[in-house]
Short mmCIF file of C-alpha atoms in Angstrom, two decimals:
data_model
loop_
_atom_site.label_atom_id
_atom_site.label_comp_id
_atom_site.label_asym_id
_atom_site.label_seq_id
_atom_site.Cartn_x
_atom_site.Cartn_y
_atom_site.Cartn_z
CA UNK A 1 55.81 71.89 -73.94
CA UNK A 2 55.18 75.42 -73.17
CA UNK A 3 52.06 77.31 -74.21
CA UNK A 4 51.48 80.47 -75.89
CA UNK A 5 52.84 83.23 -73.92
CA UNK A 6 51.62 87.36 -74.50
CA UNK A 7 53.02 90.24 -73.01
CA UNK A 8 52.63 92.28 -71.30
CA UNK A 9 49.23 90.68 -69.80
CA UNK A 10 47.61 94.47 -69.25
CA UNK A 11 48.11 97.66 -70.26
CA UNK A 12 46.75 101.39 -70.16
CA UNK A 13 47.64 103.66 -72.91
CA UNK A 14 46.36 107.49 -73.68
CA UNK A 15 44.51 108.12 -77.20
CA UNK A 16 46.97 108.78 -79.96
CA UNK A 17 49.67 106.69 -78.63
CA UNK A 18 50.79 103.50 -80.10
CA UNK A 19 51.23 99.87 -78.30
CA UNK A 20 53.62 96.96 -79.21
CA UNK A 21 52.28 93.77 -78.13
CA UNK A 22 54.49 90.41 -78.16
CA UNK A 23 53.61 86.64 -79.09
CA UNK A 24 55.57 84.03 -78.30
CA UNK A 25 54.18 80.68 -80.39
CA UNK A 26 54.17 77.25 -78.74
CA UNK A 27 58.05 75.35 -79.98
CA UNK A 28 57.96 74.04 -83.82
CA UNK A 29 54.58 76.13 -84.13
CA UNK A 30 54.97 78.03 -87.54
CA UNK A 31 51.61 80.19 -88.05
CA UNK A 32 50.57 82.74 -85.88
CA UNK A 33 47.32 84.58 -86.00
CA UNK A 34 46.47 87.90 -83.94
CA UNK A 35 42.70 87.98 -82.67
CA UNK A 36 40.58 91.60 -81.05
CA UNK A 37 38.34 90.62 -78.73
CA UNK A 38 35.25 93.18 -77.77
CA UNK A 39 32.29 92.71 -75.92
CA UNK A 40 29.97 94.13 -79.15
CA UNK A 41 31.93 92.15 -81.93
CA UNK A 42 33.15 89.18 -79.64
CA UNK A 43 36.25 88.02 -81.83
CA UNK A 44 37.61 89.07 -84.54
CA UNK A 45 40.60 88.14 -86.81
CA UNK A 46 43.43 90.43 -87.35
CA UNK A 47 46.13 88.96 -89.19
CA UNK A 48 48.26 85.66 -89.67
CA UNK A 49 51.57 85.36 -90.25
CA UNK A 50 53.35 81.87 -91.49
CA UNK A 51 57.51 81.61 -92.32
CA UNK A 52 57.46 85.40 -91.78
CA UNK A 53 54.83 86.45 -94.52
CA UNK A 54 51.67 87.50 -93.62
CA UNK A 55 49.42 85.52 -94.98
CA UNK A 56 46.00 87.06 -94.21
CA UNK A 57 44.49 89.99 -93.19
CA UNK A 58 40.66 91.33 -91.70
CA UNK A 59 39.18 94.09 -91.73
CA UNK A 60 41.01 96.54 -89.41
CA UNK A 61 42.56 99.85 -90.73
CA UNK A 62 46.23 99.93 -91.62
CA UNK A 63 46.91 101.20 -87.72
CA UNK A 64 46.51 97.89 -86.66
CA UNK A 65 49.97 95.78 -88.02
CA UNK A 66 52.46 93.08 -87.61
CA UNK A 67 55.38 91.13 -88.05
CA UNK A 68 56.91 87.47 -87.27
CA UNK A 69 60.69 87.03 -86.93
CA UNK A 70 62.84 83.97 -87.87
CA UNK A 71 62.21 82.58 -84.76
CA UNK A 72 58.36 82.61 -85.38
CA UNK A 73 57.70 85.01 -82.65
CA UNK A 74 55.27 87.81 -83.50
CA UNK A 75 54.52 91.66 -82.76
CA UNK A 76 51.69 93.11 -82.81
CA UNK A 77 51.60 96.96 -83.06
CA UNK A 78 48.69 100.03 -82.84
CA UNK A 79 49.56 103.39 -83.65
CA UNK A 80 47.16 106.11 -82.86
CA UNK A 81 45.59 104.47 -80.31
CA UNK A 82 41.47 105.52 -80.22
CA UNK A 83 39.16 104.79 -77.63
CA UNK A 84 37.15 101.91 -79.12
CA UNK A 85 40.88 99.99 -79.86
CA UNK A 86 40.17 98.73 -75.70
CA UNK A 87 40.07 95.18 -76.01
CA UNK A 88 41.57 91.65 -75.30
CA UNK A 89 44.32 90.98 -77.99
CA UNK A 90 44.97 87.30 -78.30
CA UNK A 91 47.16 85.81 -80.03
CA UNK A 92 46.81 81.82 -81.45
CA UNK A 93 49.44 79.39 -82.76
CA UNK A 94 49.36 76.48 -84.93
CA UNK A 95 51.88 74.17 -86.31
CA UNK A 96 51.02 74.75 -89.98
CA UNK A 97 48.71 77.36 -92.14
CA UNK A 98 45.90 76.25 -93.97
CA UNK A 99 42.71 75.78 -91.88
CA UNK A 100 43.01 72.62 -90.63
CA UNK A 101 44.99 73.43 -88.14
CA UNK A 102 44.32 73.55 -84.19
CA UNK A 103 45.03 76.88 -83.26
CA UNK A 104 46.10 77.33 -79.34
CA UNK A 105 45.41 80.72 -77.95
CA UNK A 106 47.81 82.53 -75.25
CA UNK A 107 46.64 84.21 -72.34
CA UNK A 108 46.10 87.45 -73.54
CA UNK A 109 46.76 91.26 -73.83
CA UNK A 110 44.06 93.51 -72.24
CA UNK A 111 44.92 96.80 -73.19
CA UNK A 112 42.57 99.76 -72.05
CA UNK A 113 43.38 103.32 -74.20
CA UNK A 114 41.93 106.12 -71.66
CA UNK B 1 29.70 86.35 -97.14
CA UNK B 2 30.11 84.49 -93.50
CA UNK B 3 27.27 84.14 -91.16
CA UNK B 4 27.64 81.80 -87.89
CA UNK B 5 25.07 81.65 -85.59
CA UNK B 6 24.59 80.29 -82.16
CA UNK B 7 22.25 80.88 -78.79
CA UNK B 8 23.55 83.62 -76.81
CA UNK B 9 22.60 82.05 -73.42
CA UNK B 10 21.56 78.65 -72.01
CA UNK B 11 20.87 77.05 -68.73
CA UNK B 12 21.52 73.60 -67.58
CA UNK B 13 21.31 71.56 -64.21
CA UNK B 14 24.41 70.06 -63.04
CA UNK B 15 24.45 65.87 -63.93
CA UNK B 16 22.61 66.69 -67.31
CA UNK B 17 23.12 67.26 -71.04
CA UNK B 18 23.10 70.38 -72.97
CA UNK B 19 23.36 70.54 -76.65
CA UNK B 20 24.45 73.92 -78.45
CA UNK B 21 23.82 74.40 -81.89
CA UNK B 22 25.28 76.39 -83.91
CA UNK B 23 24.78 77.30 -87.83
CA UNK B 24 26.74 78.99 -90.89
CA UNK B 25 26.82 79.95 -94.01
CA UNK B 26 30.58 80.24 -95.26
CA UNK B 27 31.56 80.30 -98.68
CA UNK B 28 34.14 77.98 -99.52
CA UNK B 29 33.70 75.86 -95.74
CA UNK B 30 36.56 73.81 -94.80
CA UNK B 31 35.99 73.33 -91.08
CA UNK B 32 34.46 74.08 -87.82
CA UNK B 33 35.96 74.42 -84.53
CA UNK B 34 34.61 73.98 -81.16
CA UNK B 35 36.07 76.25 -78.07
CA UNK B 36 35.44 76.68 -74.90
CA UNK B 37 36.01 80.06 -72.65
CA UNK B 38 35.90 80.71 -69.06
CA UNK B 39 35.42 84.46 -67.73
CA UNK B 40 39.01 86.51 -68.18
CA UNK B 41 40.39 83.59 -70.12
CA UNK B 42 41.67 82.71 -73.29
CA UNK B 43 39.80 80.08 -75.73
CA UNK B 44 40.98 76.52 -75.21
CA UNK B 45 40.44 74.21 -78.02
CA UNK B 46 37.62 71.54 -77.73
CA UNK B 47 36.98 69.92 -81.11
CA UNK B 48 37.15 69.99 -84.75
CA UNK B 49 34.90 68.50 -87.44
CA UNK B 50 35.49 68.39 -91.24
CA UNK B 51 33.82 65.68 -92.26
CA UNK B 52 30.10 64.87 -91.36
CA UNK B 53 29.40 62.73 -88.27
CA UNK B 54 30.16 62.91 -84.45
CA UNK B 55 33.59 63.17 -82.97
CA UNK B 56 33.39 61.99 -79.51
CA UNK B 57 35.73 62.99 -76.48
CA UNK B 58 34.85 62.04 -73.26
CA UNK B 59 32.14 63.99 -71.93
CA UNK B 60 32.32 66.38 -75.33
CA UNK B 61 31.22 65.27 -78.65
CA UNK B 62 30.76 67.36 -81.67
CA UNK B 63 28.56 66.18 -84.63
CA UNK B 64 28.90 68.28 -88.32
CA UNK B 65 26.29 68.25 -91.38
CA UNK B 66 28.59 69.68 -94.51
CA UNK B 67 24.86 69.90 -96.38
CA UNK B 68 23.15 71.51 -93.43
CA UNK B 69 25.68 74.01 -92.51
CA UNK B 70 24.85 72.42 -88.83
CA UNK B 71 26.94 71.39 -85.97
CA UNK B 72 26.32 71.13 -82.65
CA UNK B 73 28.41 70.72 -79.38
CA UNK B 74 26.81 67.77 -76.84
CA UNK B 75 27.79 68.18 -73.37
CA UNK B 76 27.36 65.49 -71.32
CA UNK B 77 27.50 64.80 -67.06
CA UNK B 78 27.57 68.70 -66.53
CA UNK B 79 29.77 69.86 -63.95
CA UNK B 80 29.89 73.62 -62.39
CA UNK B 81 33.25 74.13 -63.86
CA UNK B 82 31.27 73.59 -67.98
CA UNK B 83 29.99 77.09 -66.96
CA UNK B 84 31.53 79.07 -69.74
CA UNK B 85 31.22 80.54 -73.16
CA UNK B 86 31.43 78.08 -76.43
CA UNK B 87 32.37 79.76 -79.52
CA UNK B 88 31.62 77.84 -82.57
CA UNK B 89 34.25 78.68 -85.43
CA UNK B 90 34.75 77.92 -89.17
CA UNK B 91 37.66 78.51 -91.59
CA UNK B 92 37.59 78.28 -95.07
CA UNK B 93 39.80 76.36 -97.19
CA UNK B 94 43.02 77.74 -97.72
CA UNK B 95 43.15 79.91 -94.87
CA UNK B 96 44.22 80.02 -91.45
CA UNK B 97 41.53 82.30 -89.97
CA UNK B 98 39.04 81.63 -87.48
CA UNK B 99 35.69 82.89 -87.82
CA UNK B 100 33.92 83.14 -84.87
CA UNK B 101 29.78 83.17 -83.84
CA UNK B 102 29.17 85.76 -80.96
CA UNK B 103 29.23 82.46 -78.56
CA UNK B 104 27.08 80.81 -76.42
CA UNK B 105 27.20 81.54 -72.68
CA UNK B 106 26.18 78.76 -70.41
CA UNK B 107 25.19 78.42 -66.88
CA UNK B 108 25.34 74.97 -65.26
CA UNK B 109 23.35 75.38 -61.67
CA UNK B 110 22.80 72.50 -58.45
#
C-alpha cells in the first residue's frame, strides 16, 4: 500500500502571497489531519478533516484553511503568507476519527516565505 | 489545559538501554502515542498505549500509568540508526488530534 504523499516537497514564497499545499491519504484512509512544524513550537495541530467535514481545529488564525474532497484527499491553503508561517507542513492519515487511531505522517511540505 | 513533558536531550552508548519519560496533564486523556523522527523526516509511528501496562515490540516497548499521567518509551540493544527525536503524544477522547511534547532528541555513540 502506498504511503502518504505531500506536494510539492519544498517551496519558497514572498510575504503576502498565499500557498496551496496537497495531501494525498494512504487508500481506505478517511481522516486527515494537517500538522506546522517549527523549531520554537515543535508541532502543532492545524486541522482534521473526516468524510469531508472538518472536524477540528487549533489555534491558527483563519489564514491558515482547508478542505477534503470525496476522494479523501486534502488541501491545505495560506493566504497572506508572513514570515514566521516558514515551517514543515505535514500532513497525517488515519483510517477512522476519534483518537484511537494510528495516524501515518507523509513526507512533508517545507515551505520557506522570504 | 494540556501539558506534555519530556527531556529535551539524552545520550546513550550503542548495545545499551535508554528509557525516555515523558509526562502530561490532559483533560479528558484517551491515549498516548509514541513516534520516532530522524533529521529532515517525517514522524513514523512507534507505539500506542491506552490502557496501563507495557506494550512490547521488539527492541521498543512502551509502558502507560492512566493515574500517573506517566509513560515512558524503553529502548533496548541501541543501534546508531535509534539516533533521532521521540515525540511523546496524547489525544483526548473524541478527537483526532495529536498533541505533541517538544520531543526528546537522542544521541546513540560507539
Amino acid at each position: 500500500k502506498a504511503g502518504v504523499t505531500q506536494t510539492p516537497r519544498y517551496l519558497i514564497k514572498t510575504r503576502g502571497q498565499q500557498v496551496t499545499l496537497s495531501c494525498s491519504p494512504i487508500s481506505g484512509h478517511r481522516s486527515v489531519s494537517w500538522y506546522q512544524q517549527t523549531p520554537g513550537q515543535g508541532l502543532q495541530f492545524l486541522f482534521e478533516y473526516f468524510s469531508e467535514t472538518q472536524r477540528n481545529k487549533g489555534n491558527f488564525p483563519g489564514r491558515f484553511s482547508g478542505r477534503q474532497f470525496s476522494n479523501s484527499r486534502s488541501e491545505m491553503n495560506v493566504s497572506t503568507l508572513e514570515l514566521g508561517d516558514s515551517a514543515l507542513y505535514l500532513c497525517a492519515s488515519s483510517l477512522r476519527t476519534g483518537g484511537e487511531n494510528e495516524q501515518y505522517f507523509g513526507p512533508g511540505t517545507r515551505l520557506t516565505v522570504t | 489545559g494540556q501539558n506534555i513533558d519530556q527531556p529535551t536531550e539524552m545520550t546513550a552508548t550503542e548495545g545499551a538501554i535508554v528509557q525516555i519519560n515523558c509526562t502530561y496533564q490532559t483533560s479528558g486523556f484517551n491515549g498516548l502515542f509514541w513516534y520516532q523522527q530522524h533529521a529532515g523526516e517525517a514522524p513514523t509511528f512507534l507505539s500506542y498505549n491506552v490502557l496501563d501496562g507495557l506494550e512490547e515490540k521488539g527492541r521498543f516497548s512502551s509502558f502507560l500509568s492512566r493515574s500517573k499521567g506517566y509513560s515512558y518509551l524503553l529502548l533496548k540493544e541501541l543501534q546508531m540508526k535509534d539516533s533521532a527525536s521521540y515525540l511523546c503524544a496524547v489525544t483526548r477522547r473524541g478527537y483526532n488530534k495529536l498533541i505533541f511534547g517538544a520531543g526528546t532528541r537522542l544521541a546513540v555513540h560507539p
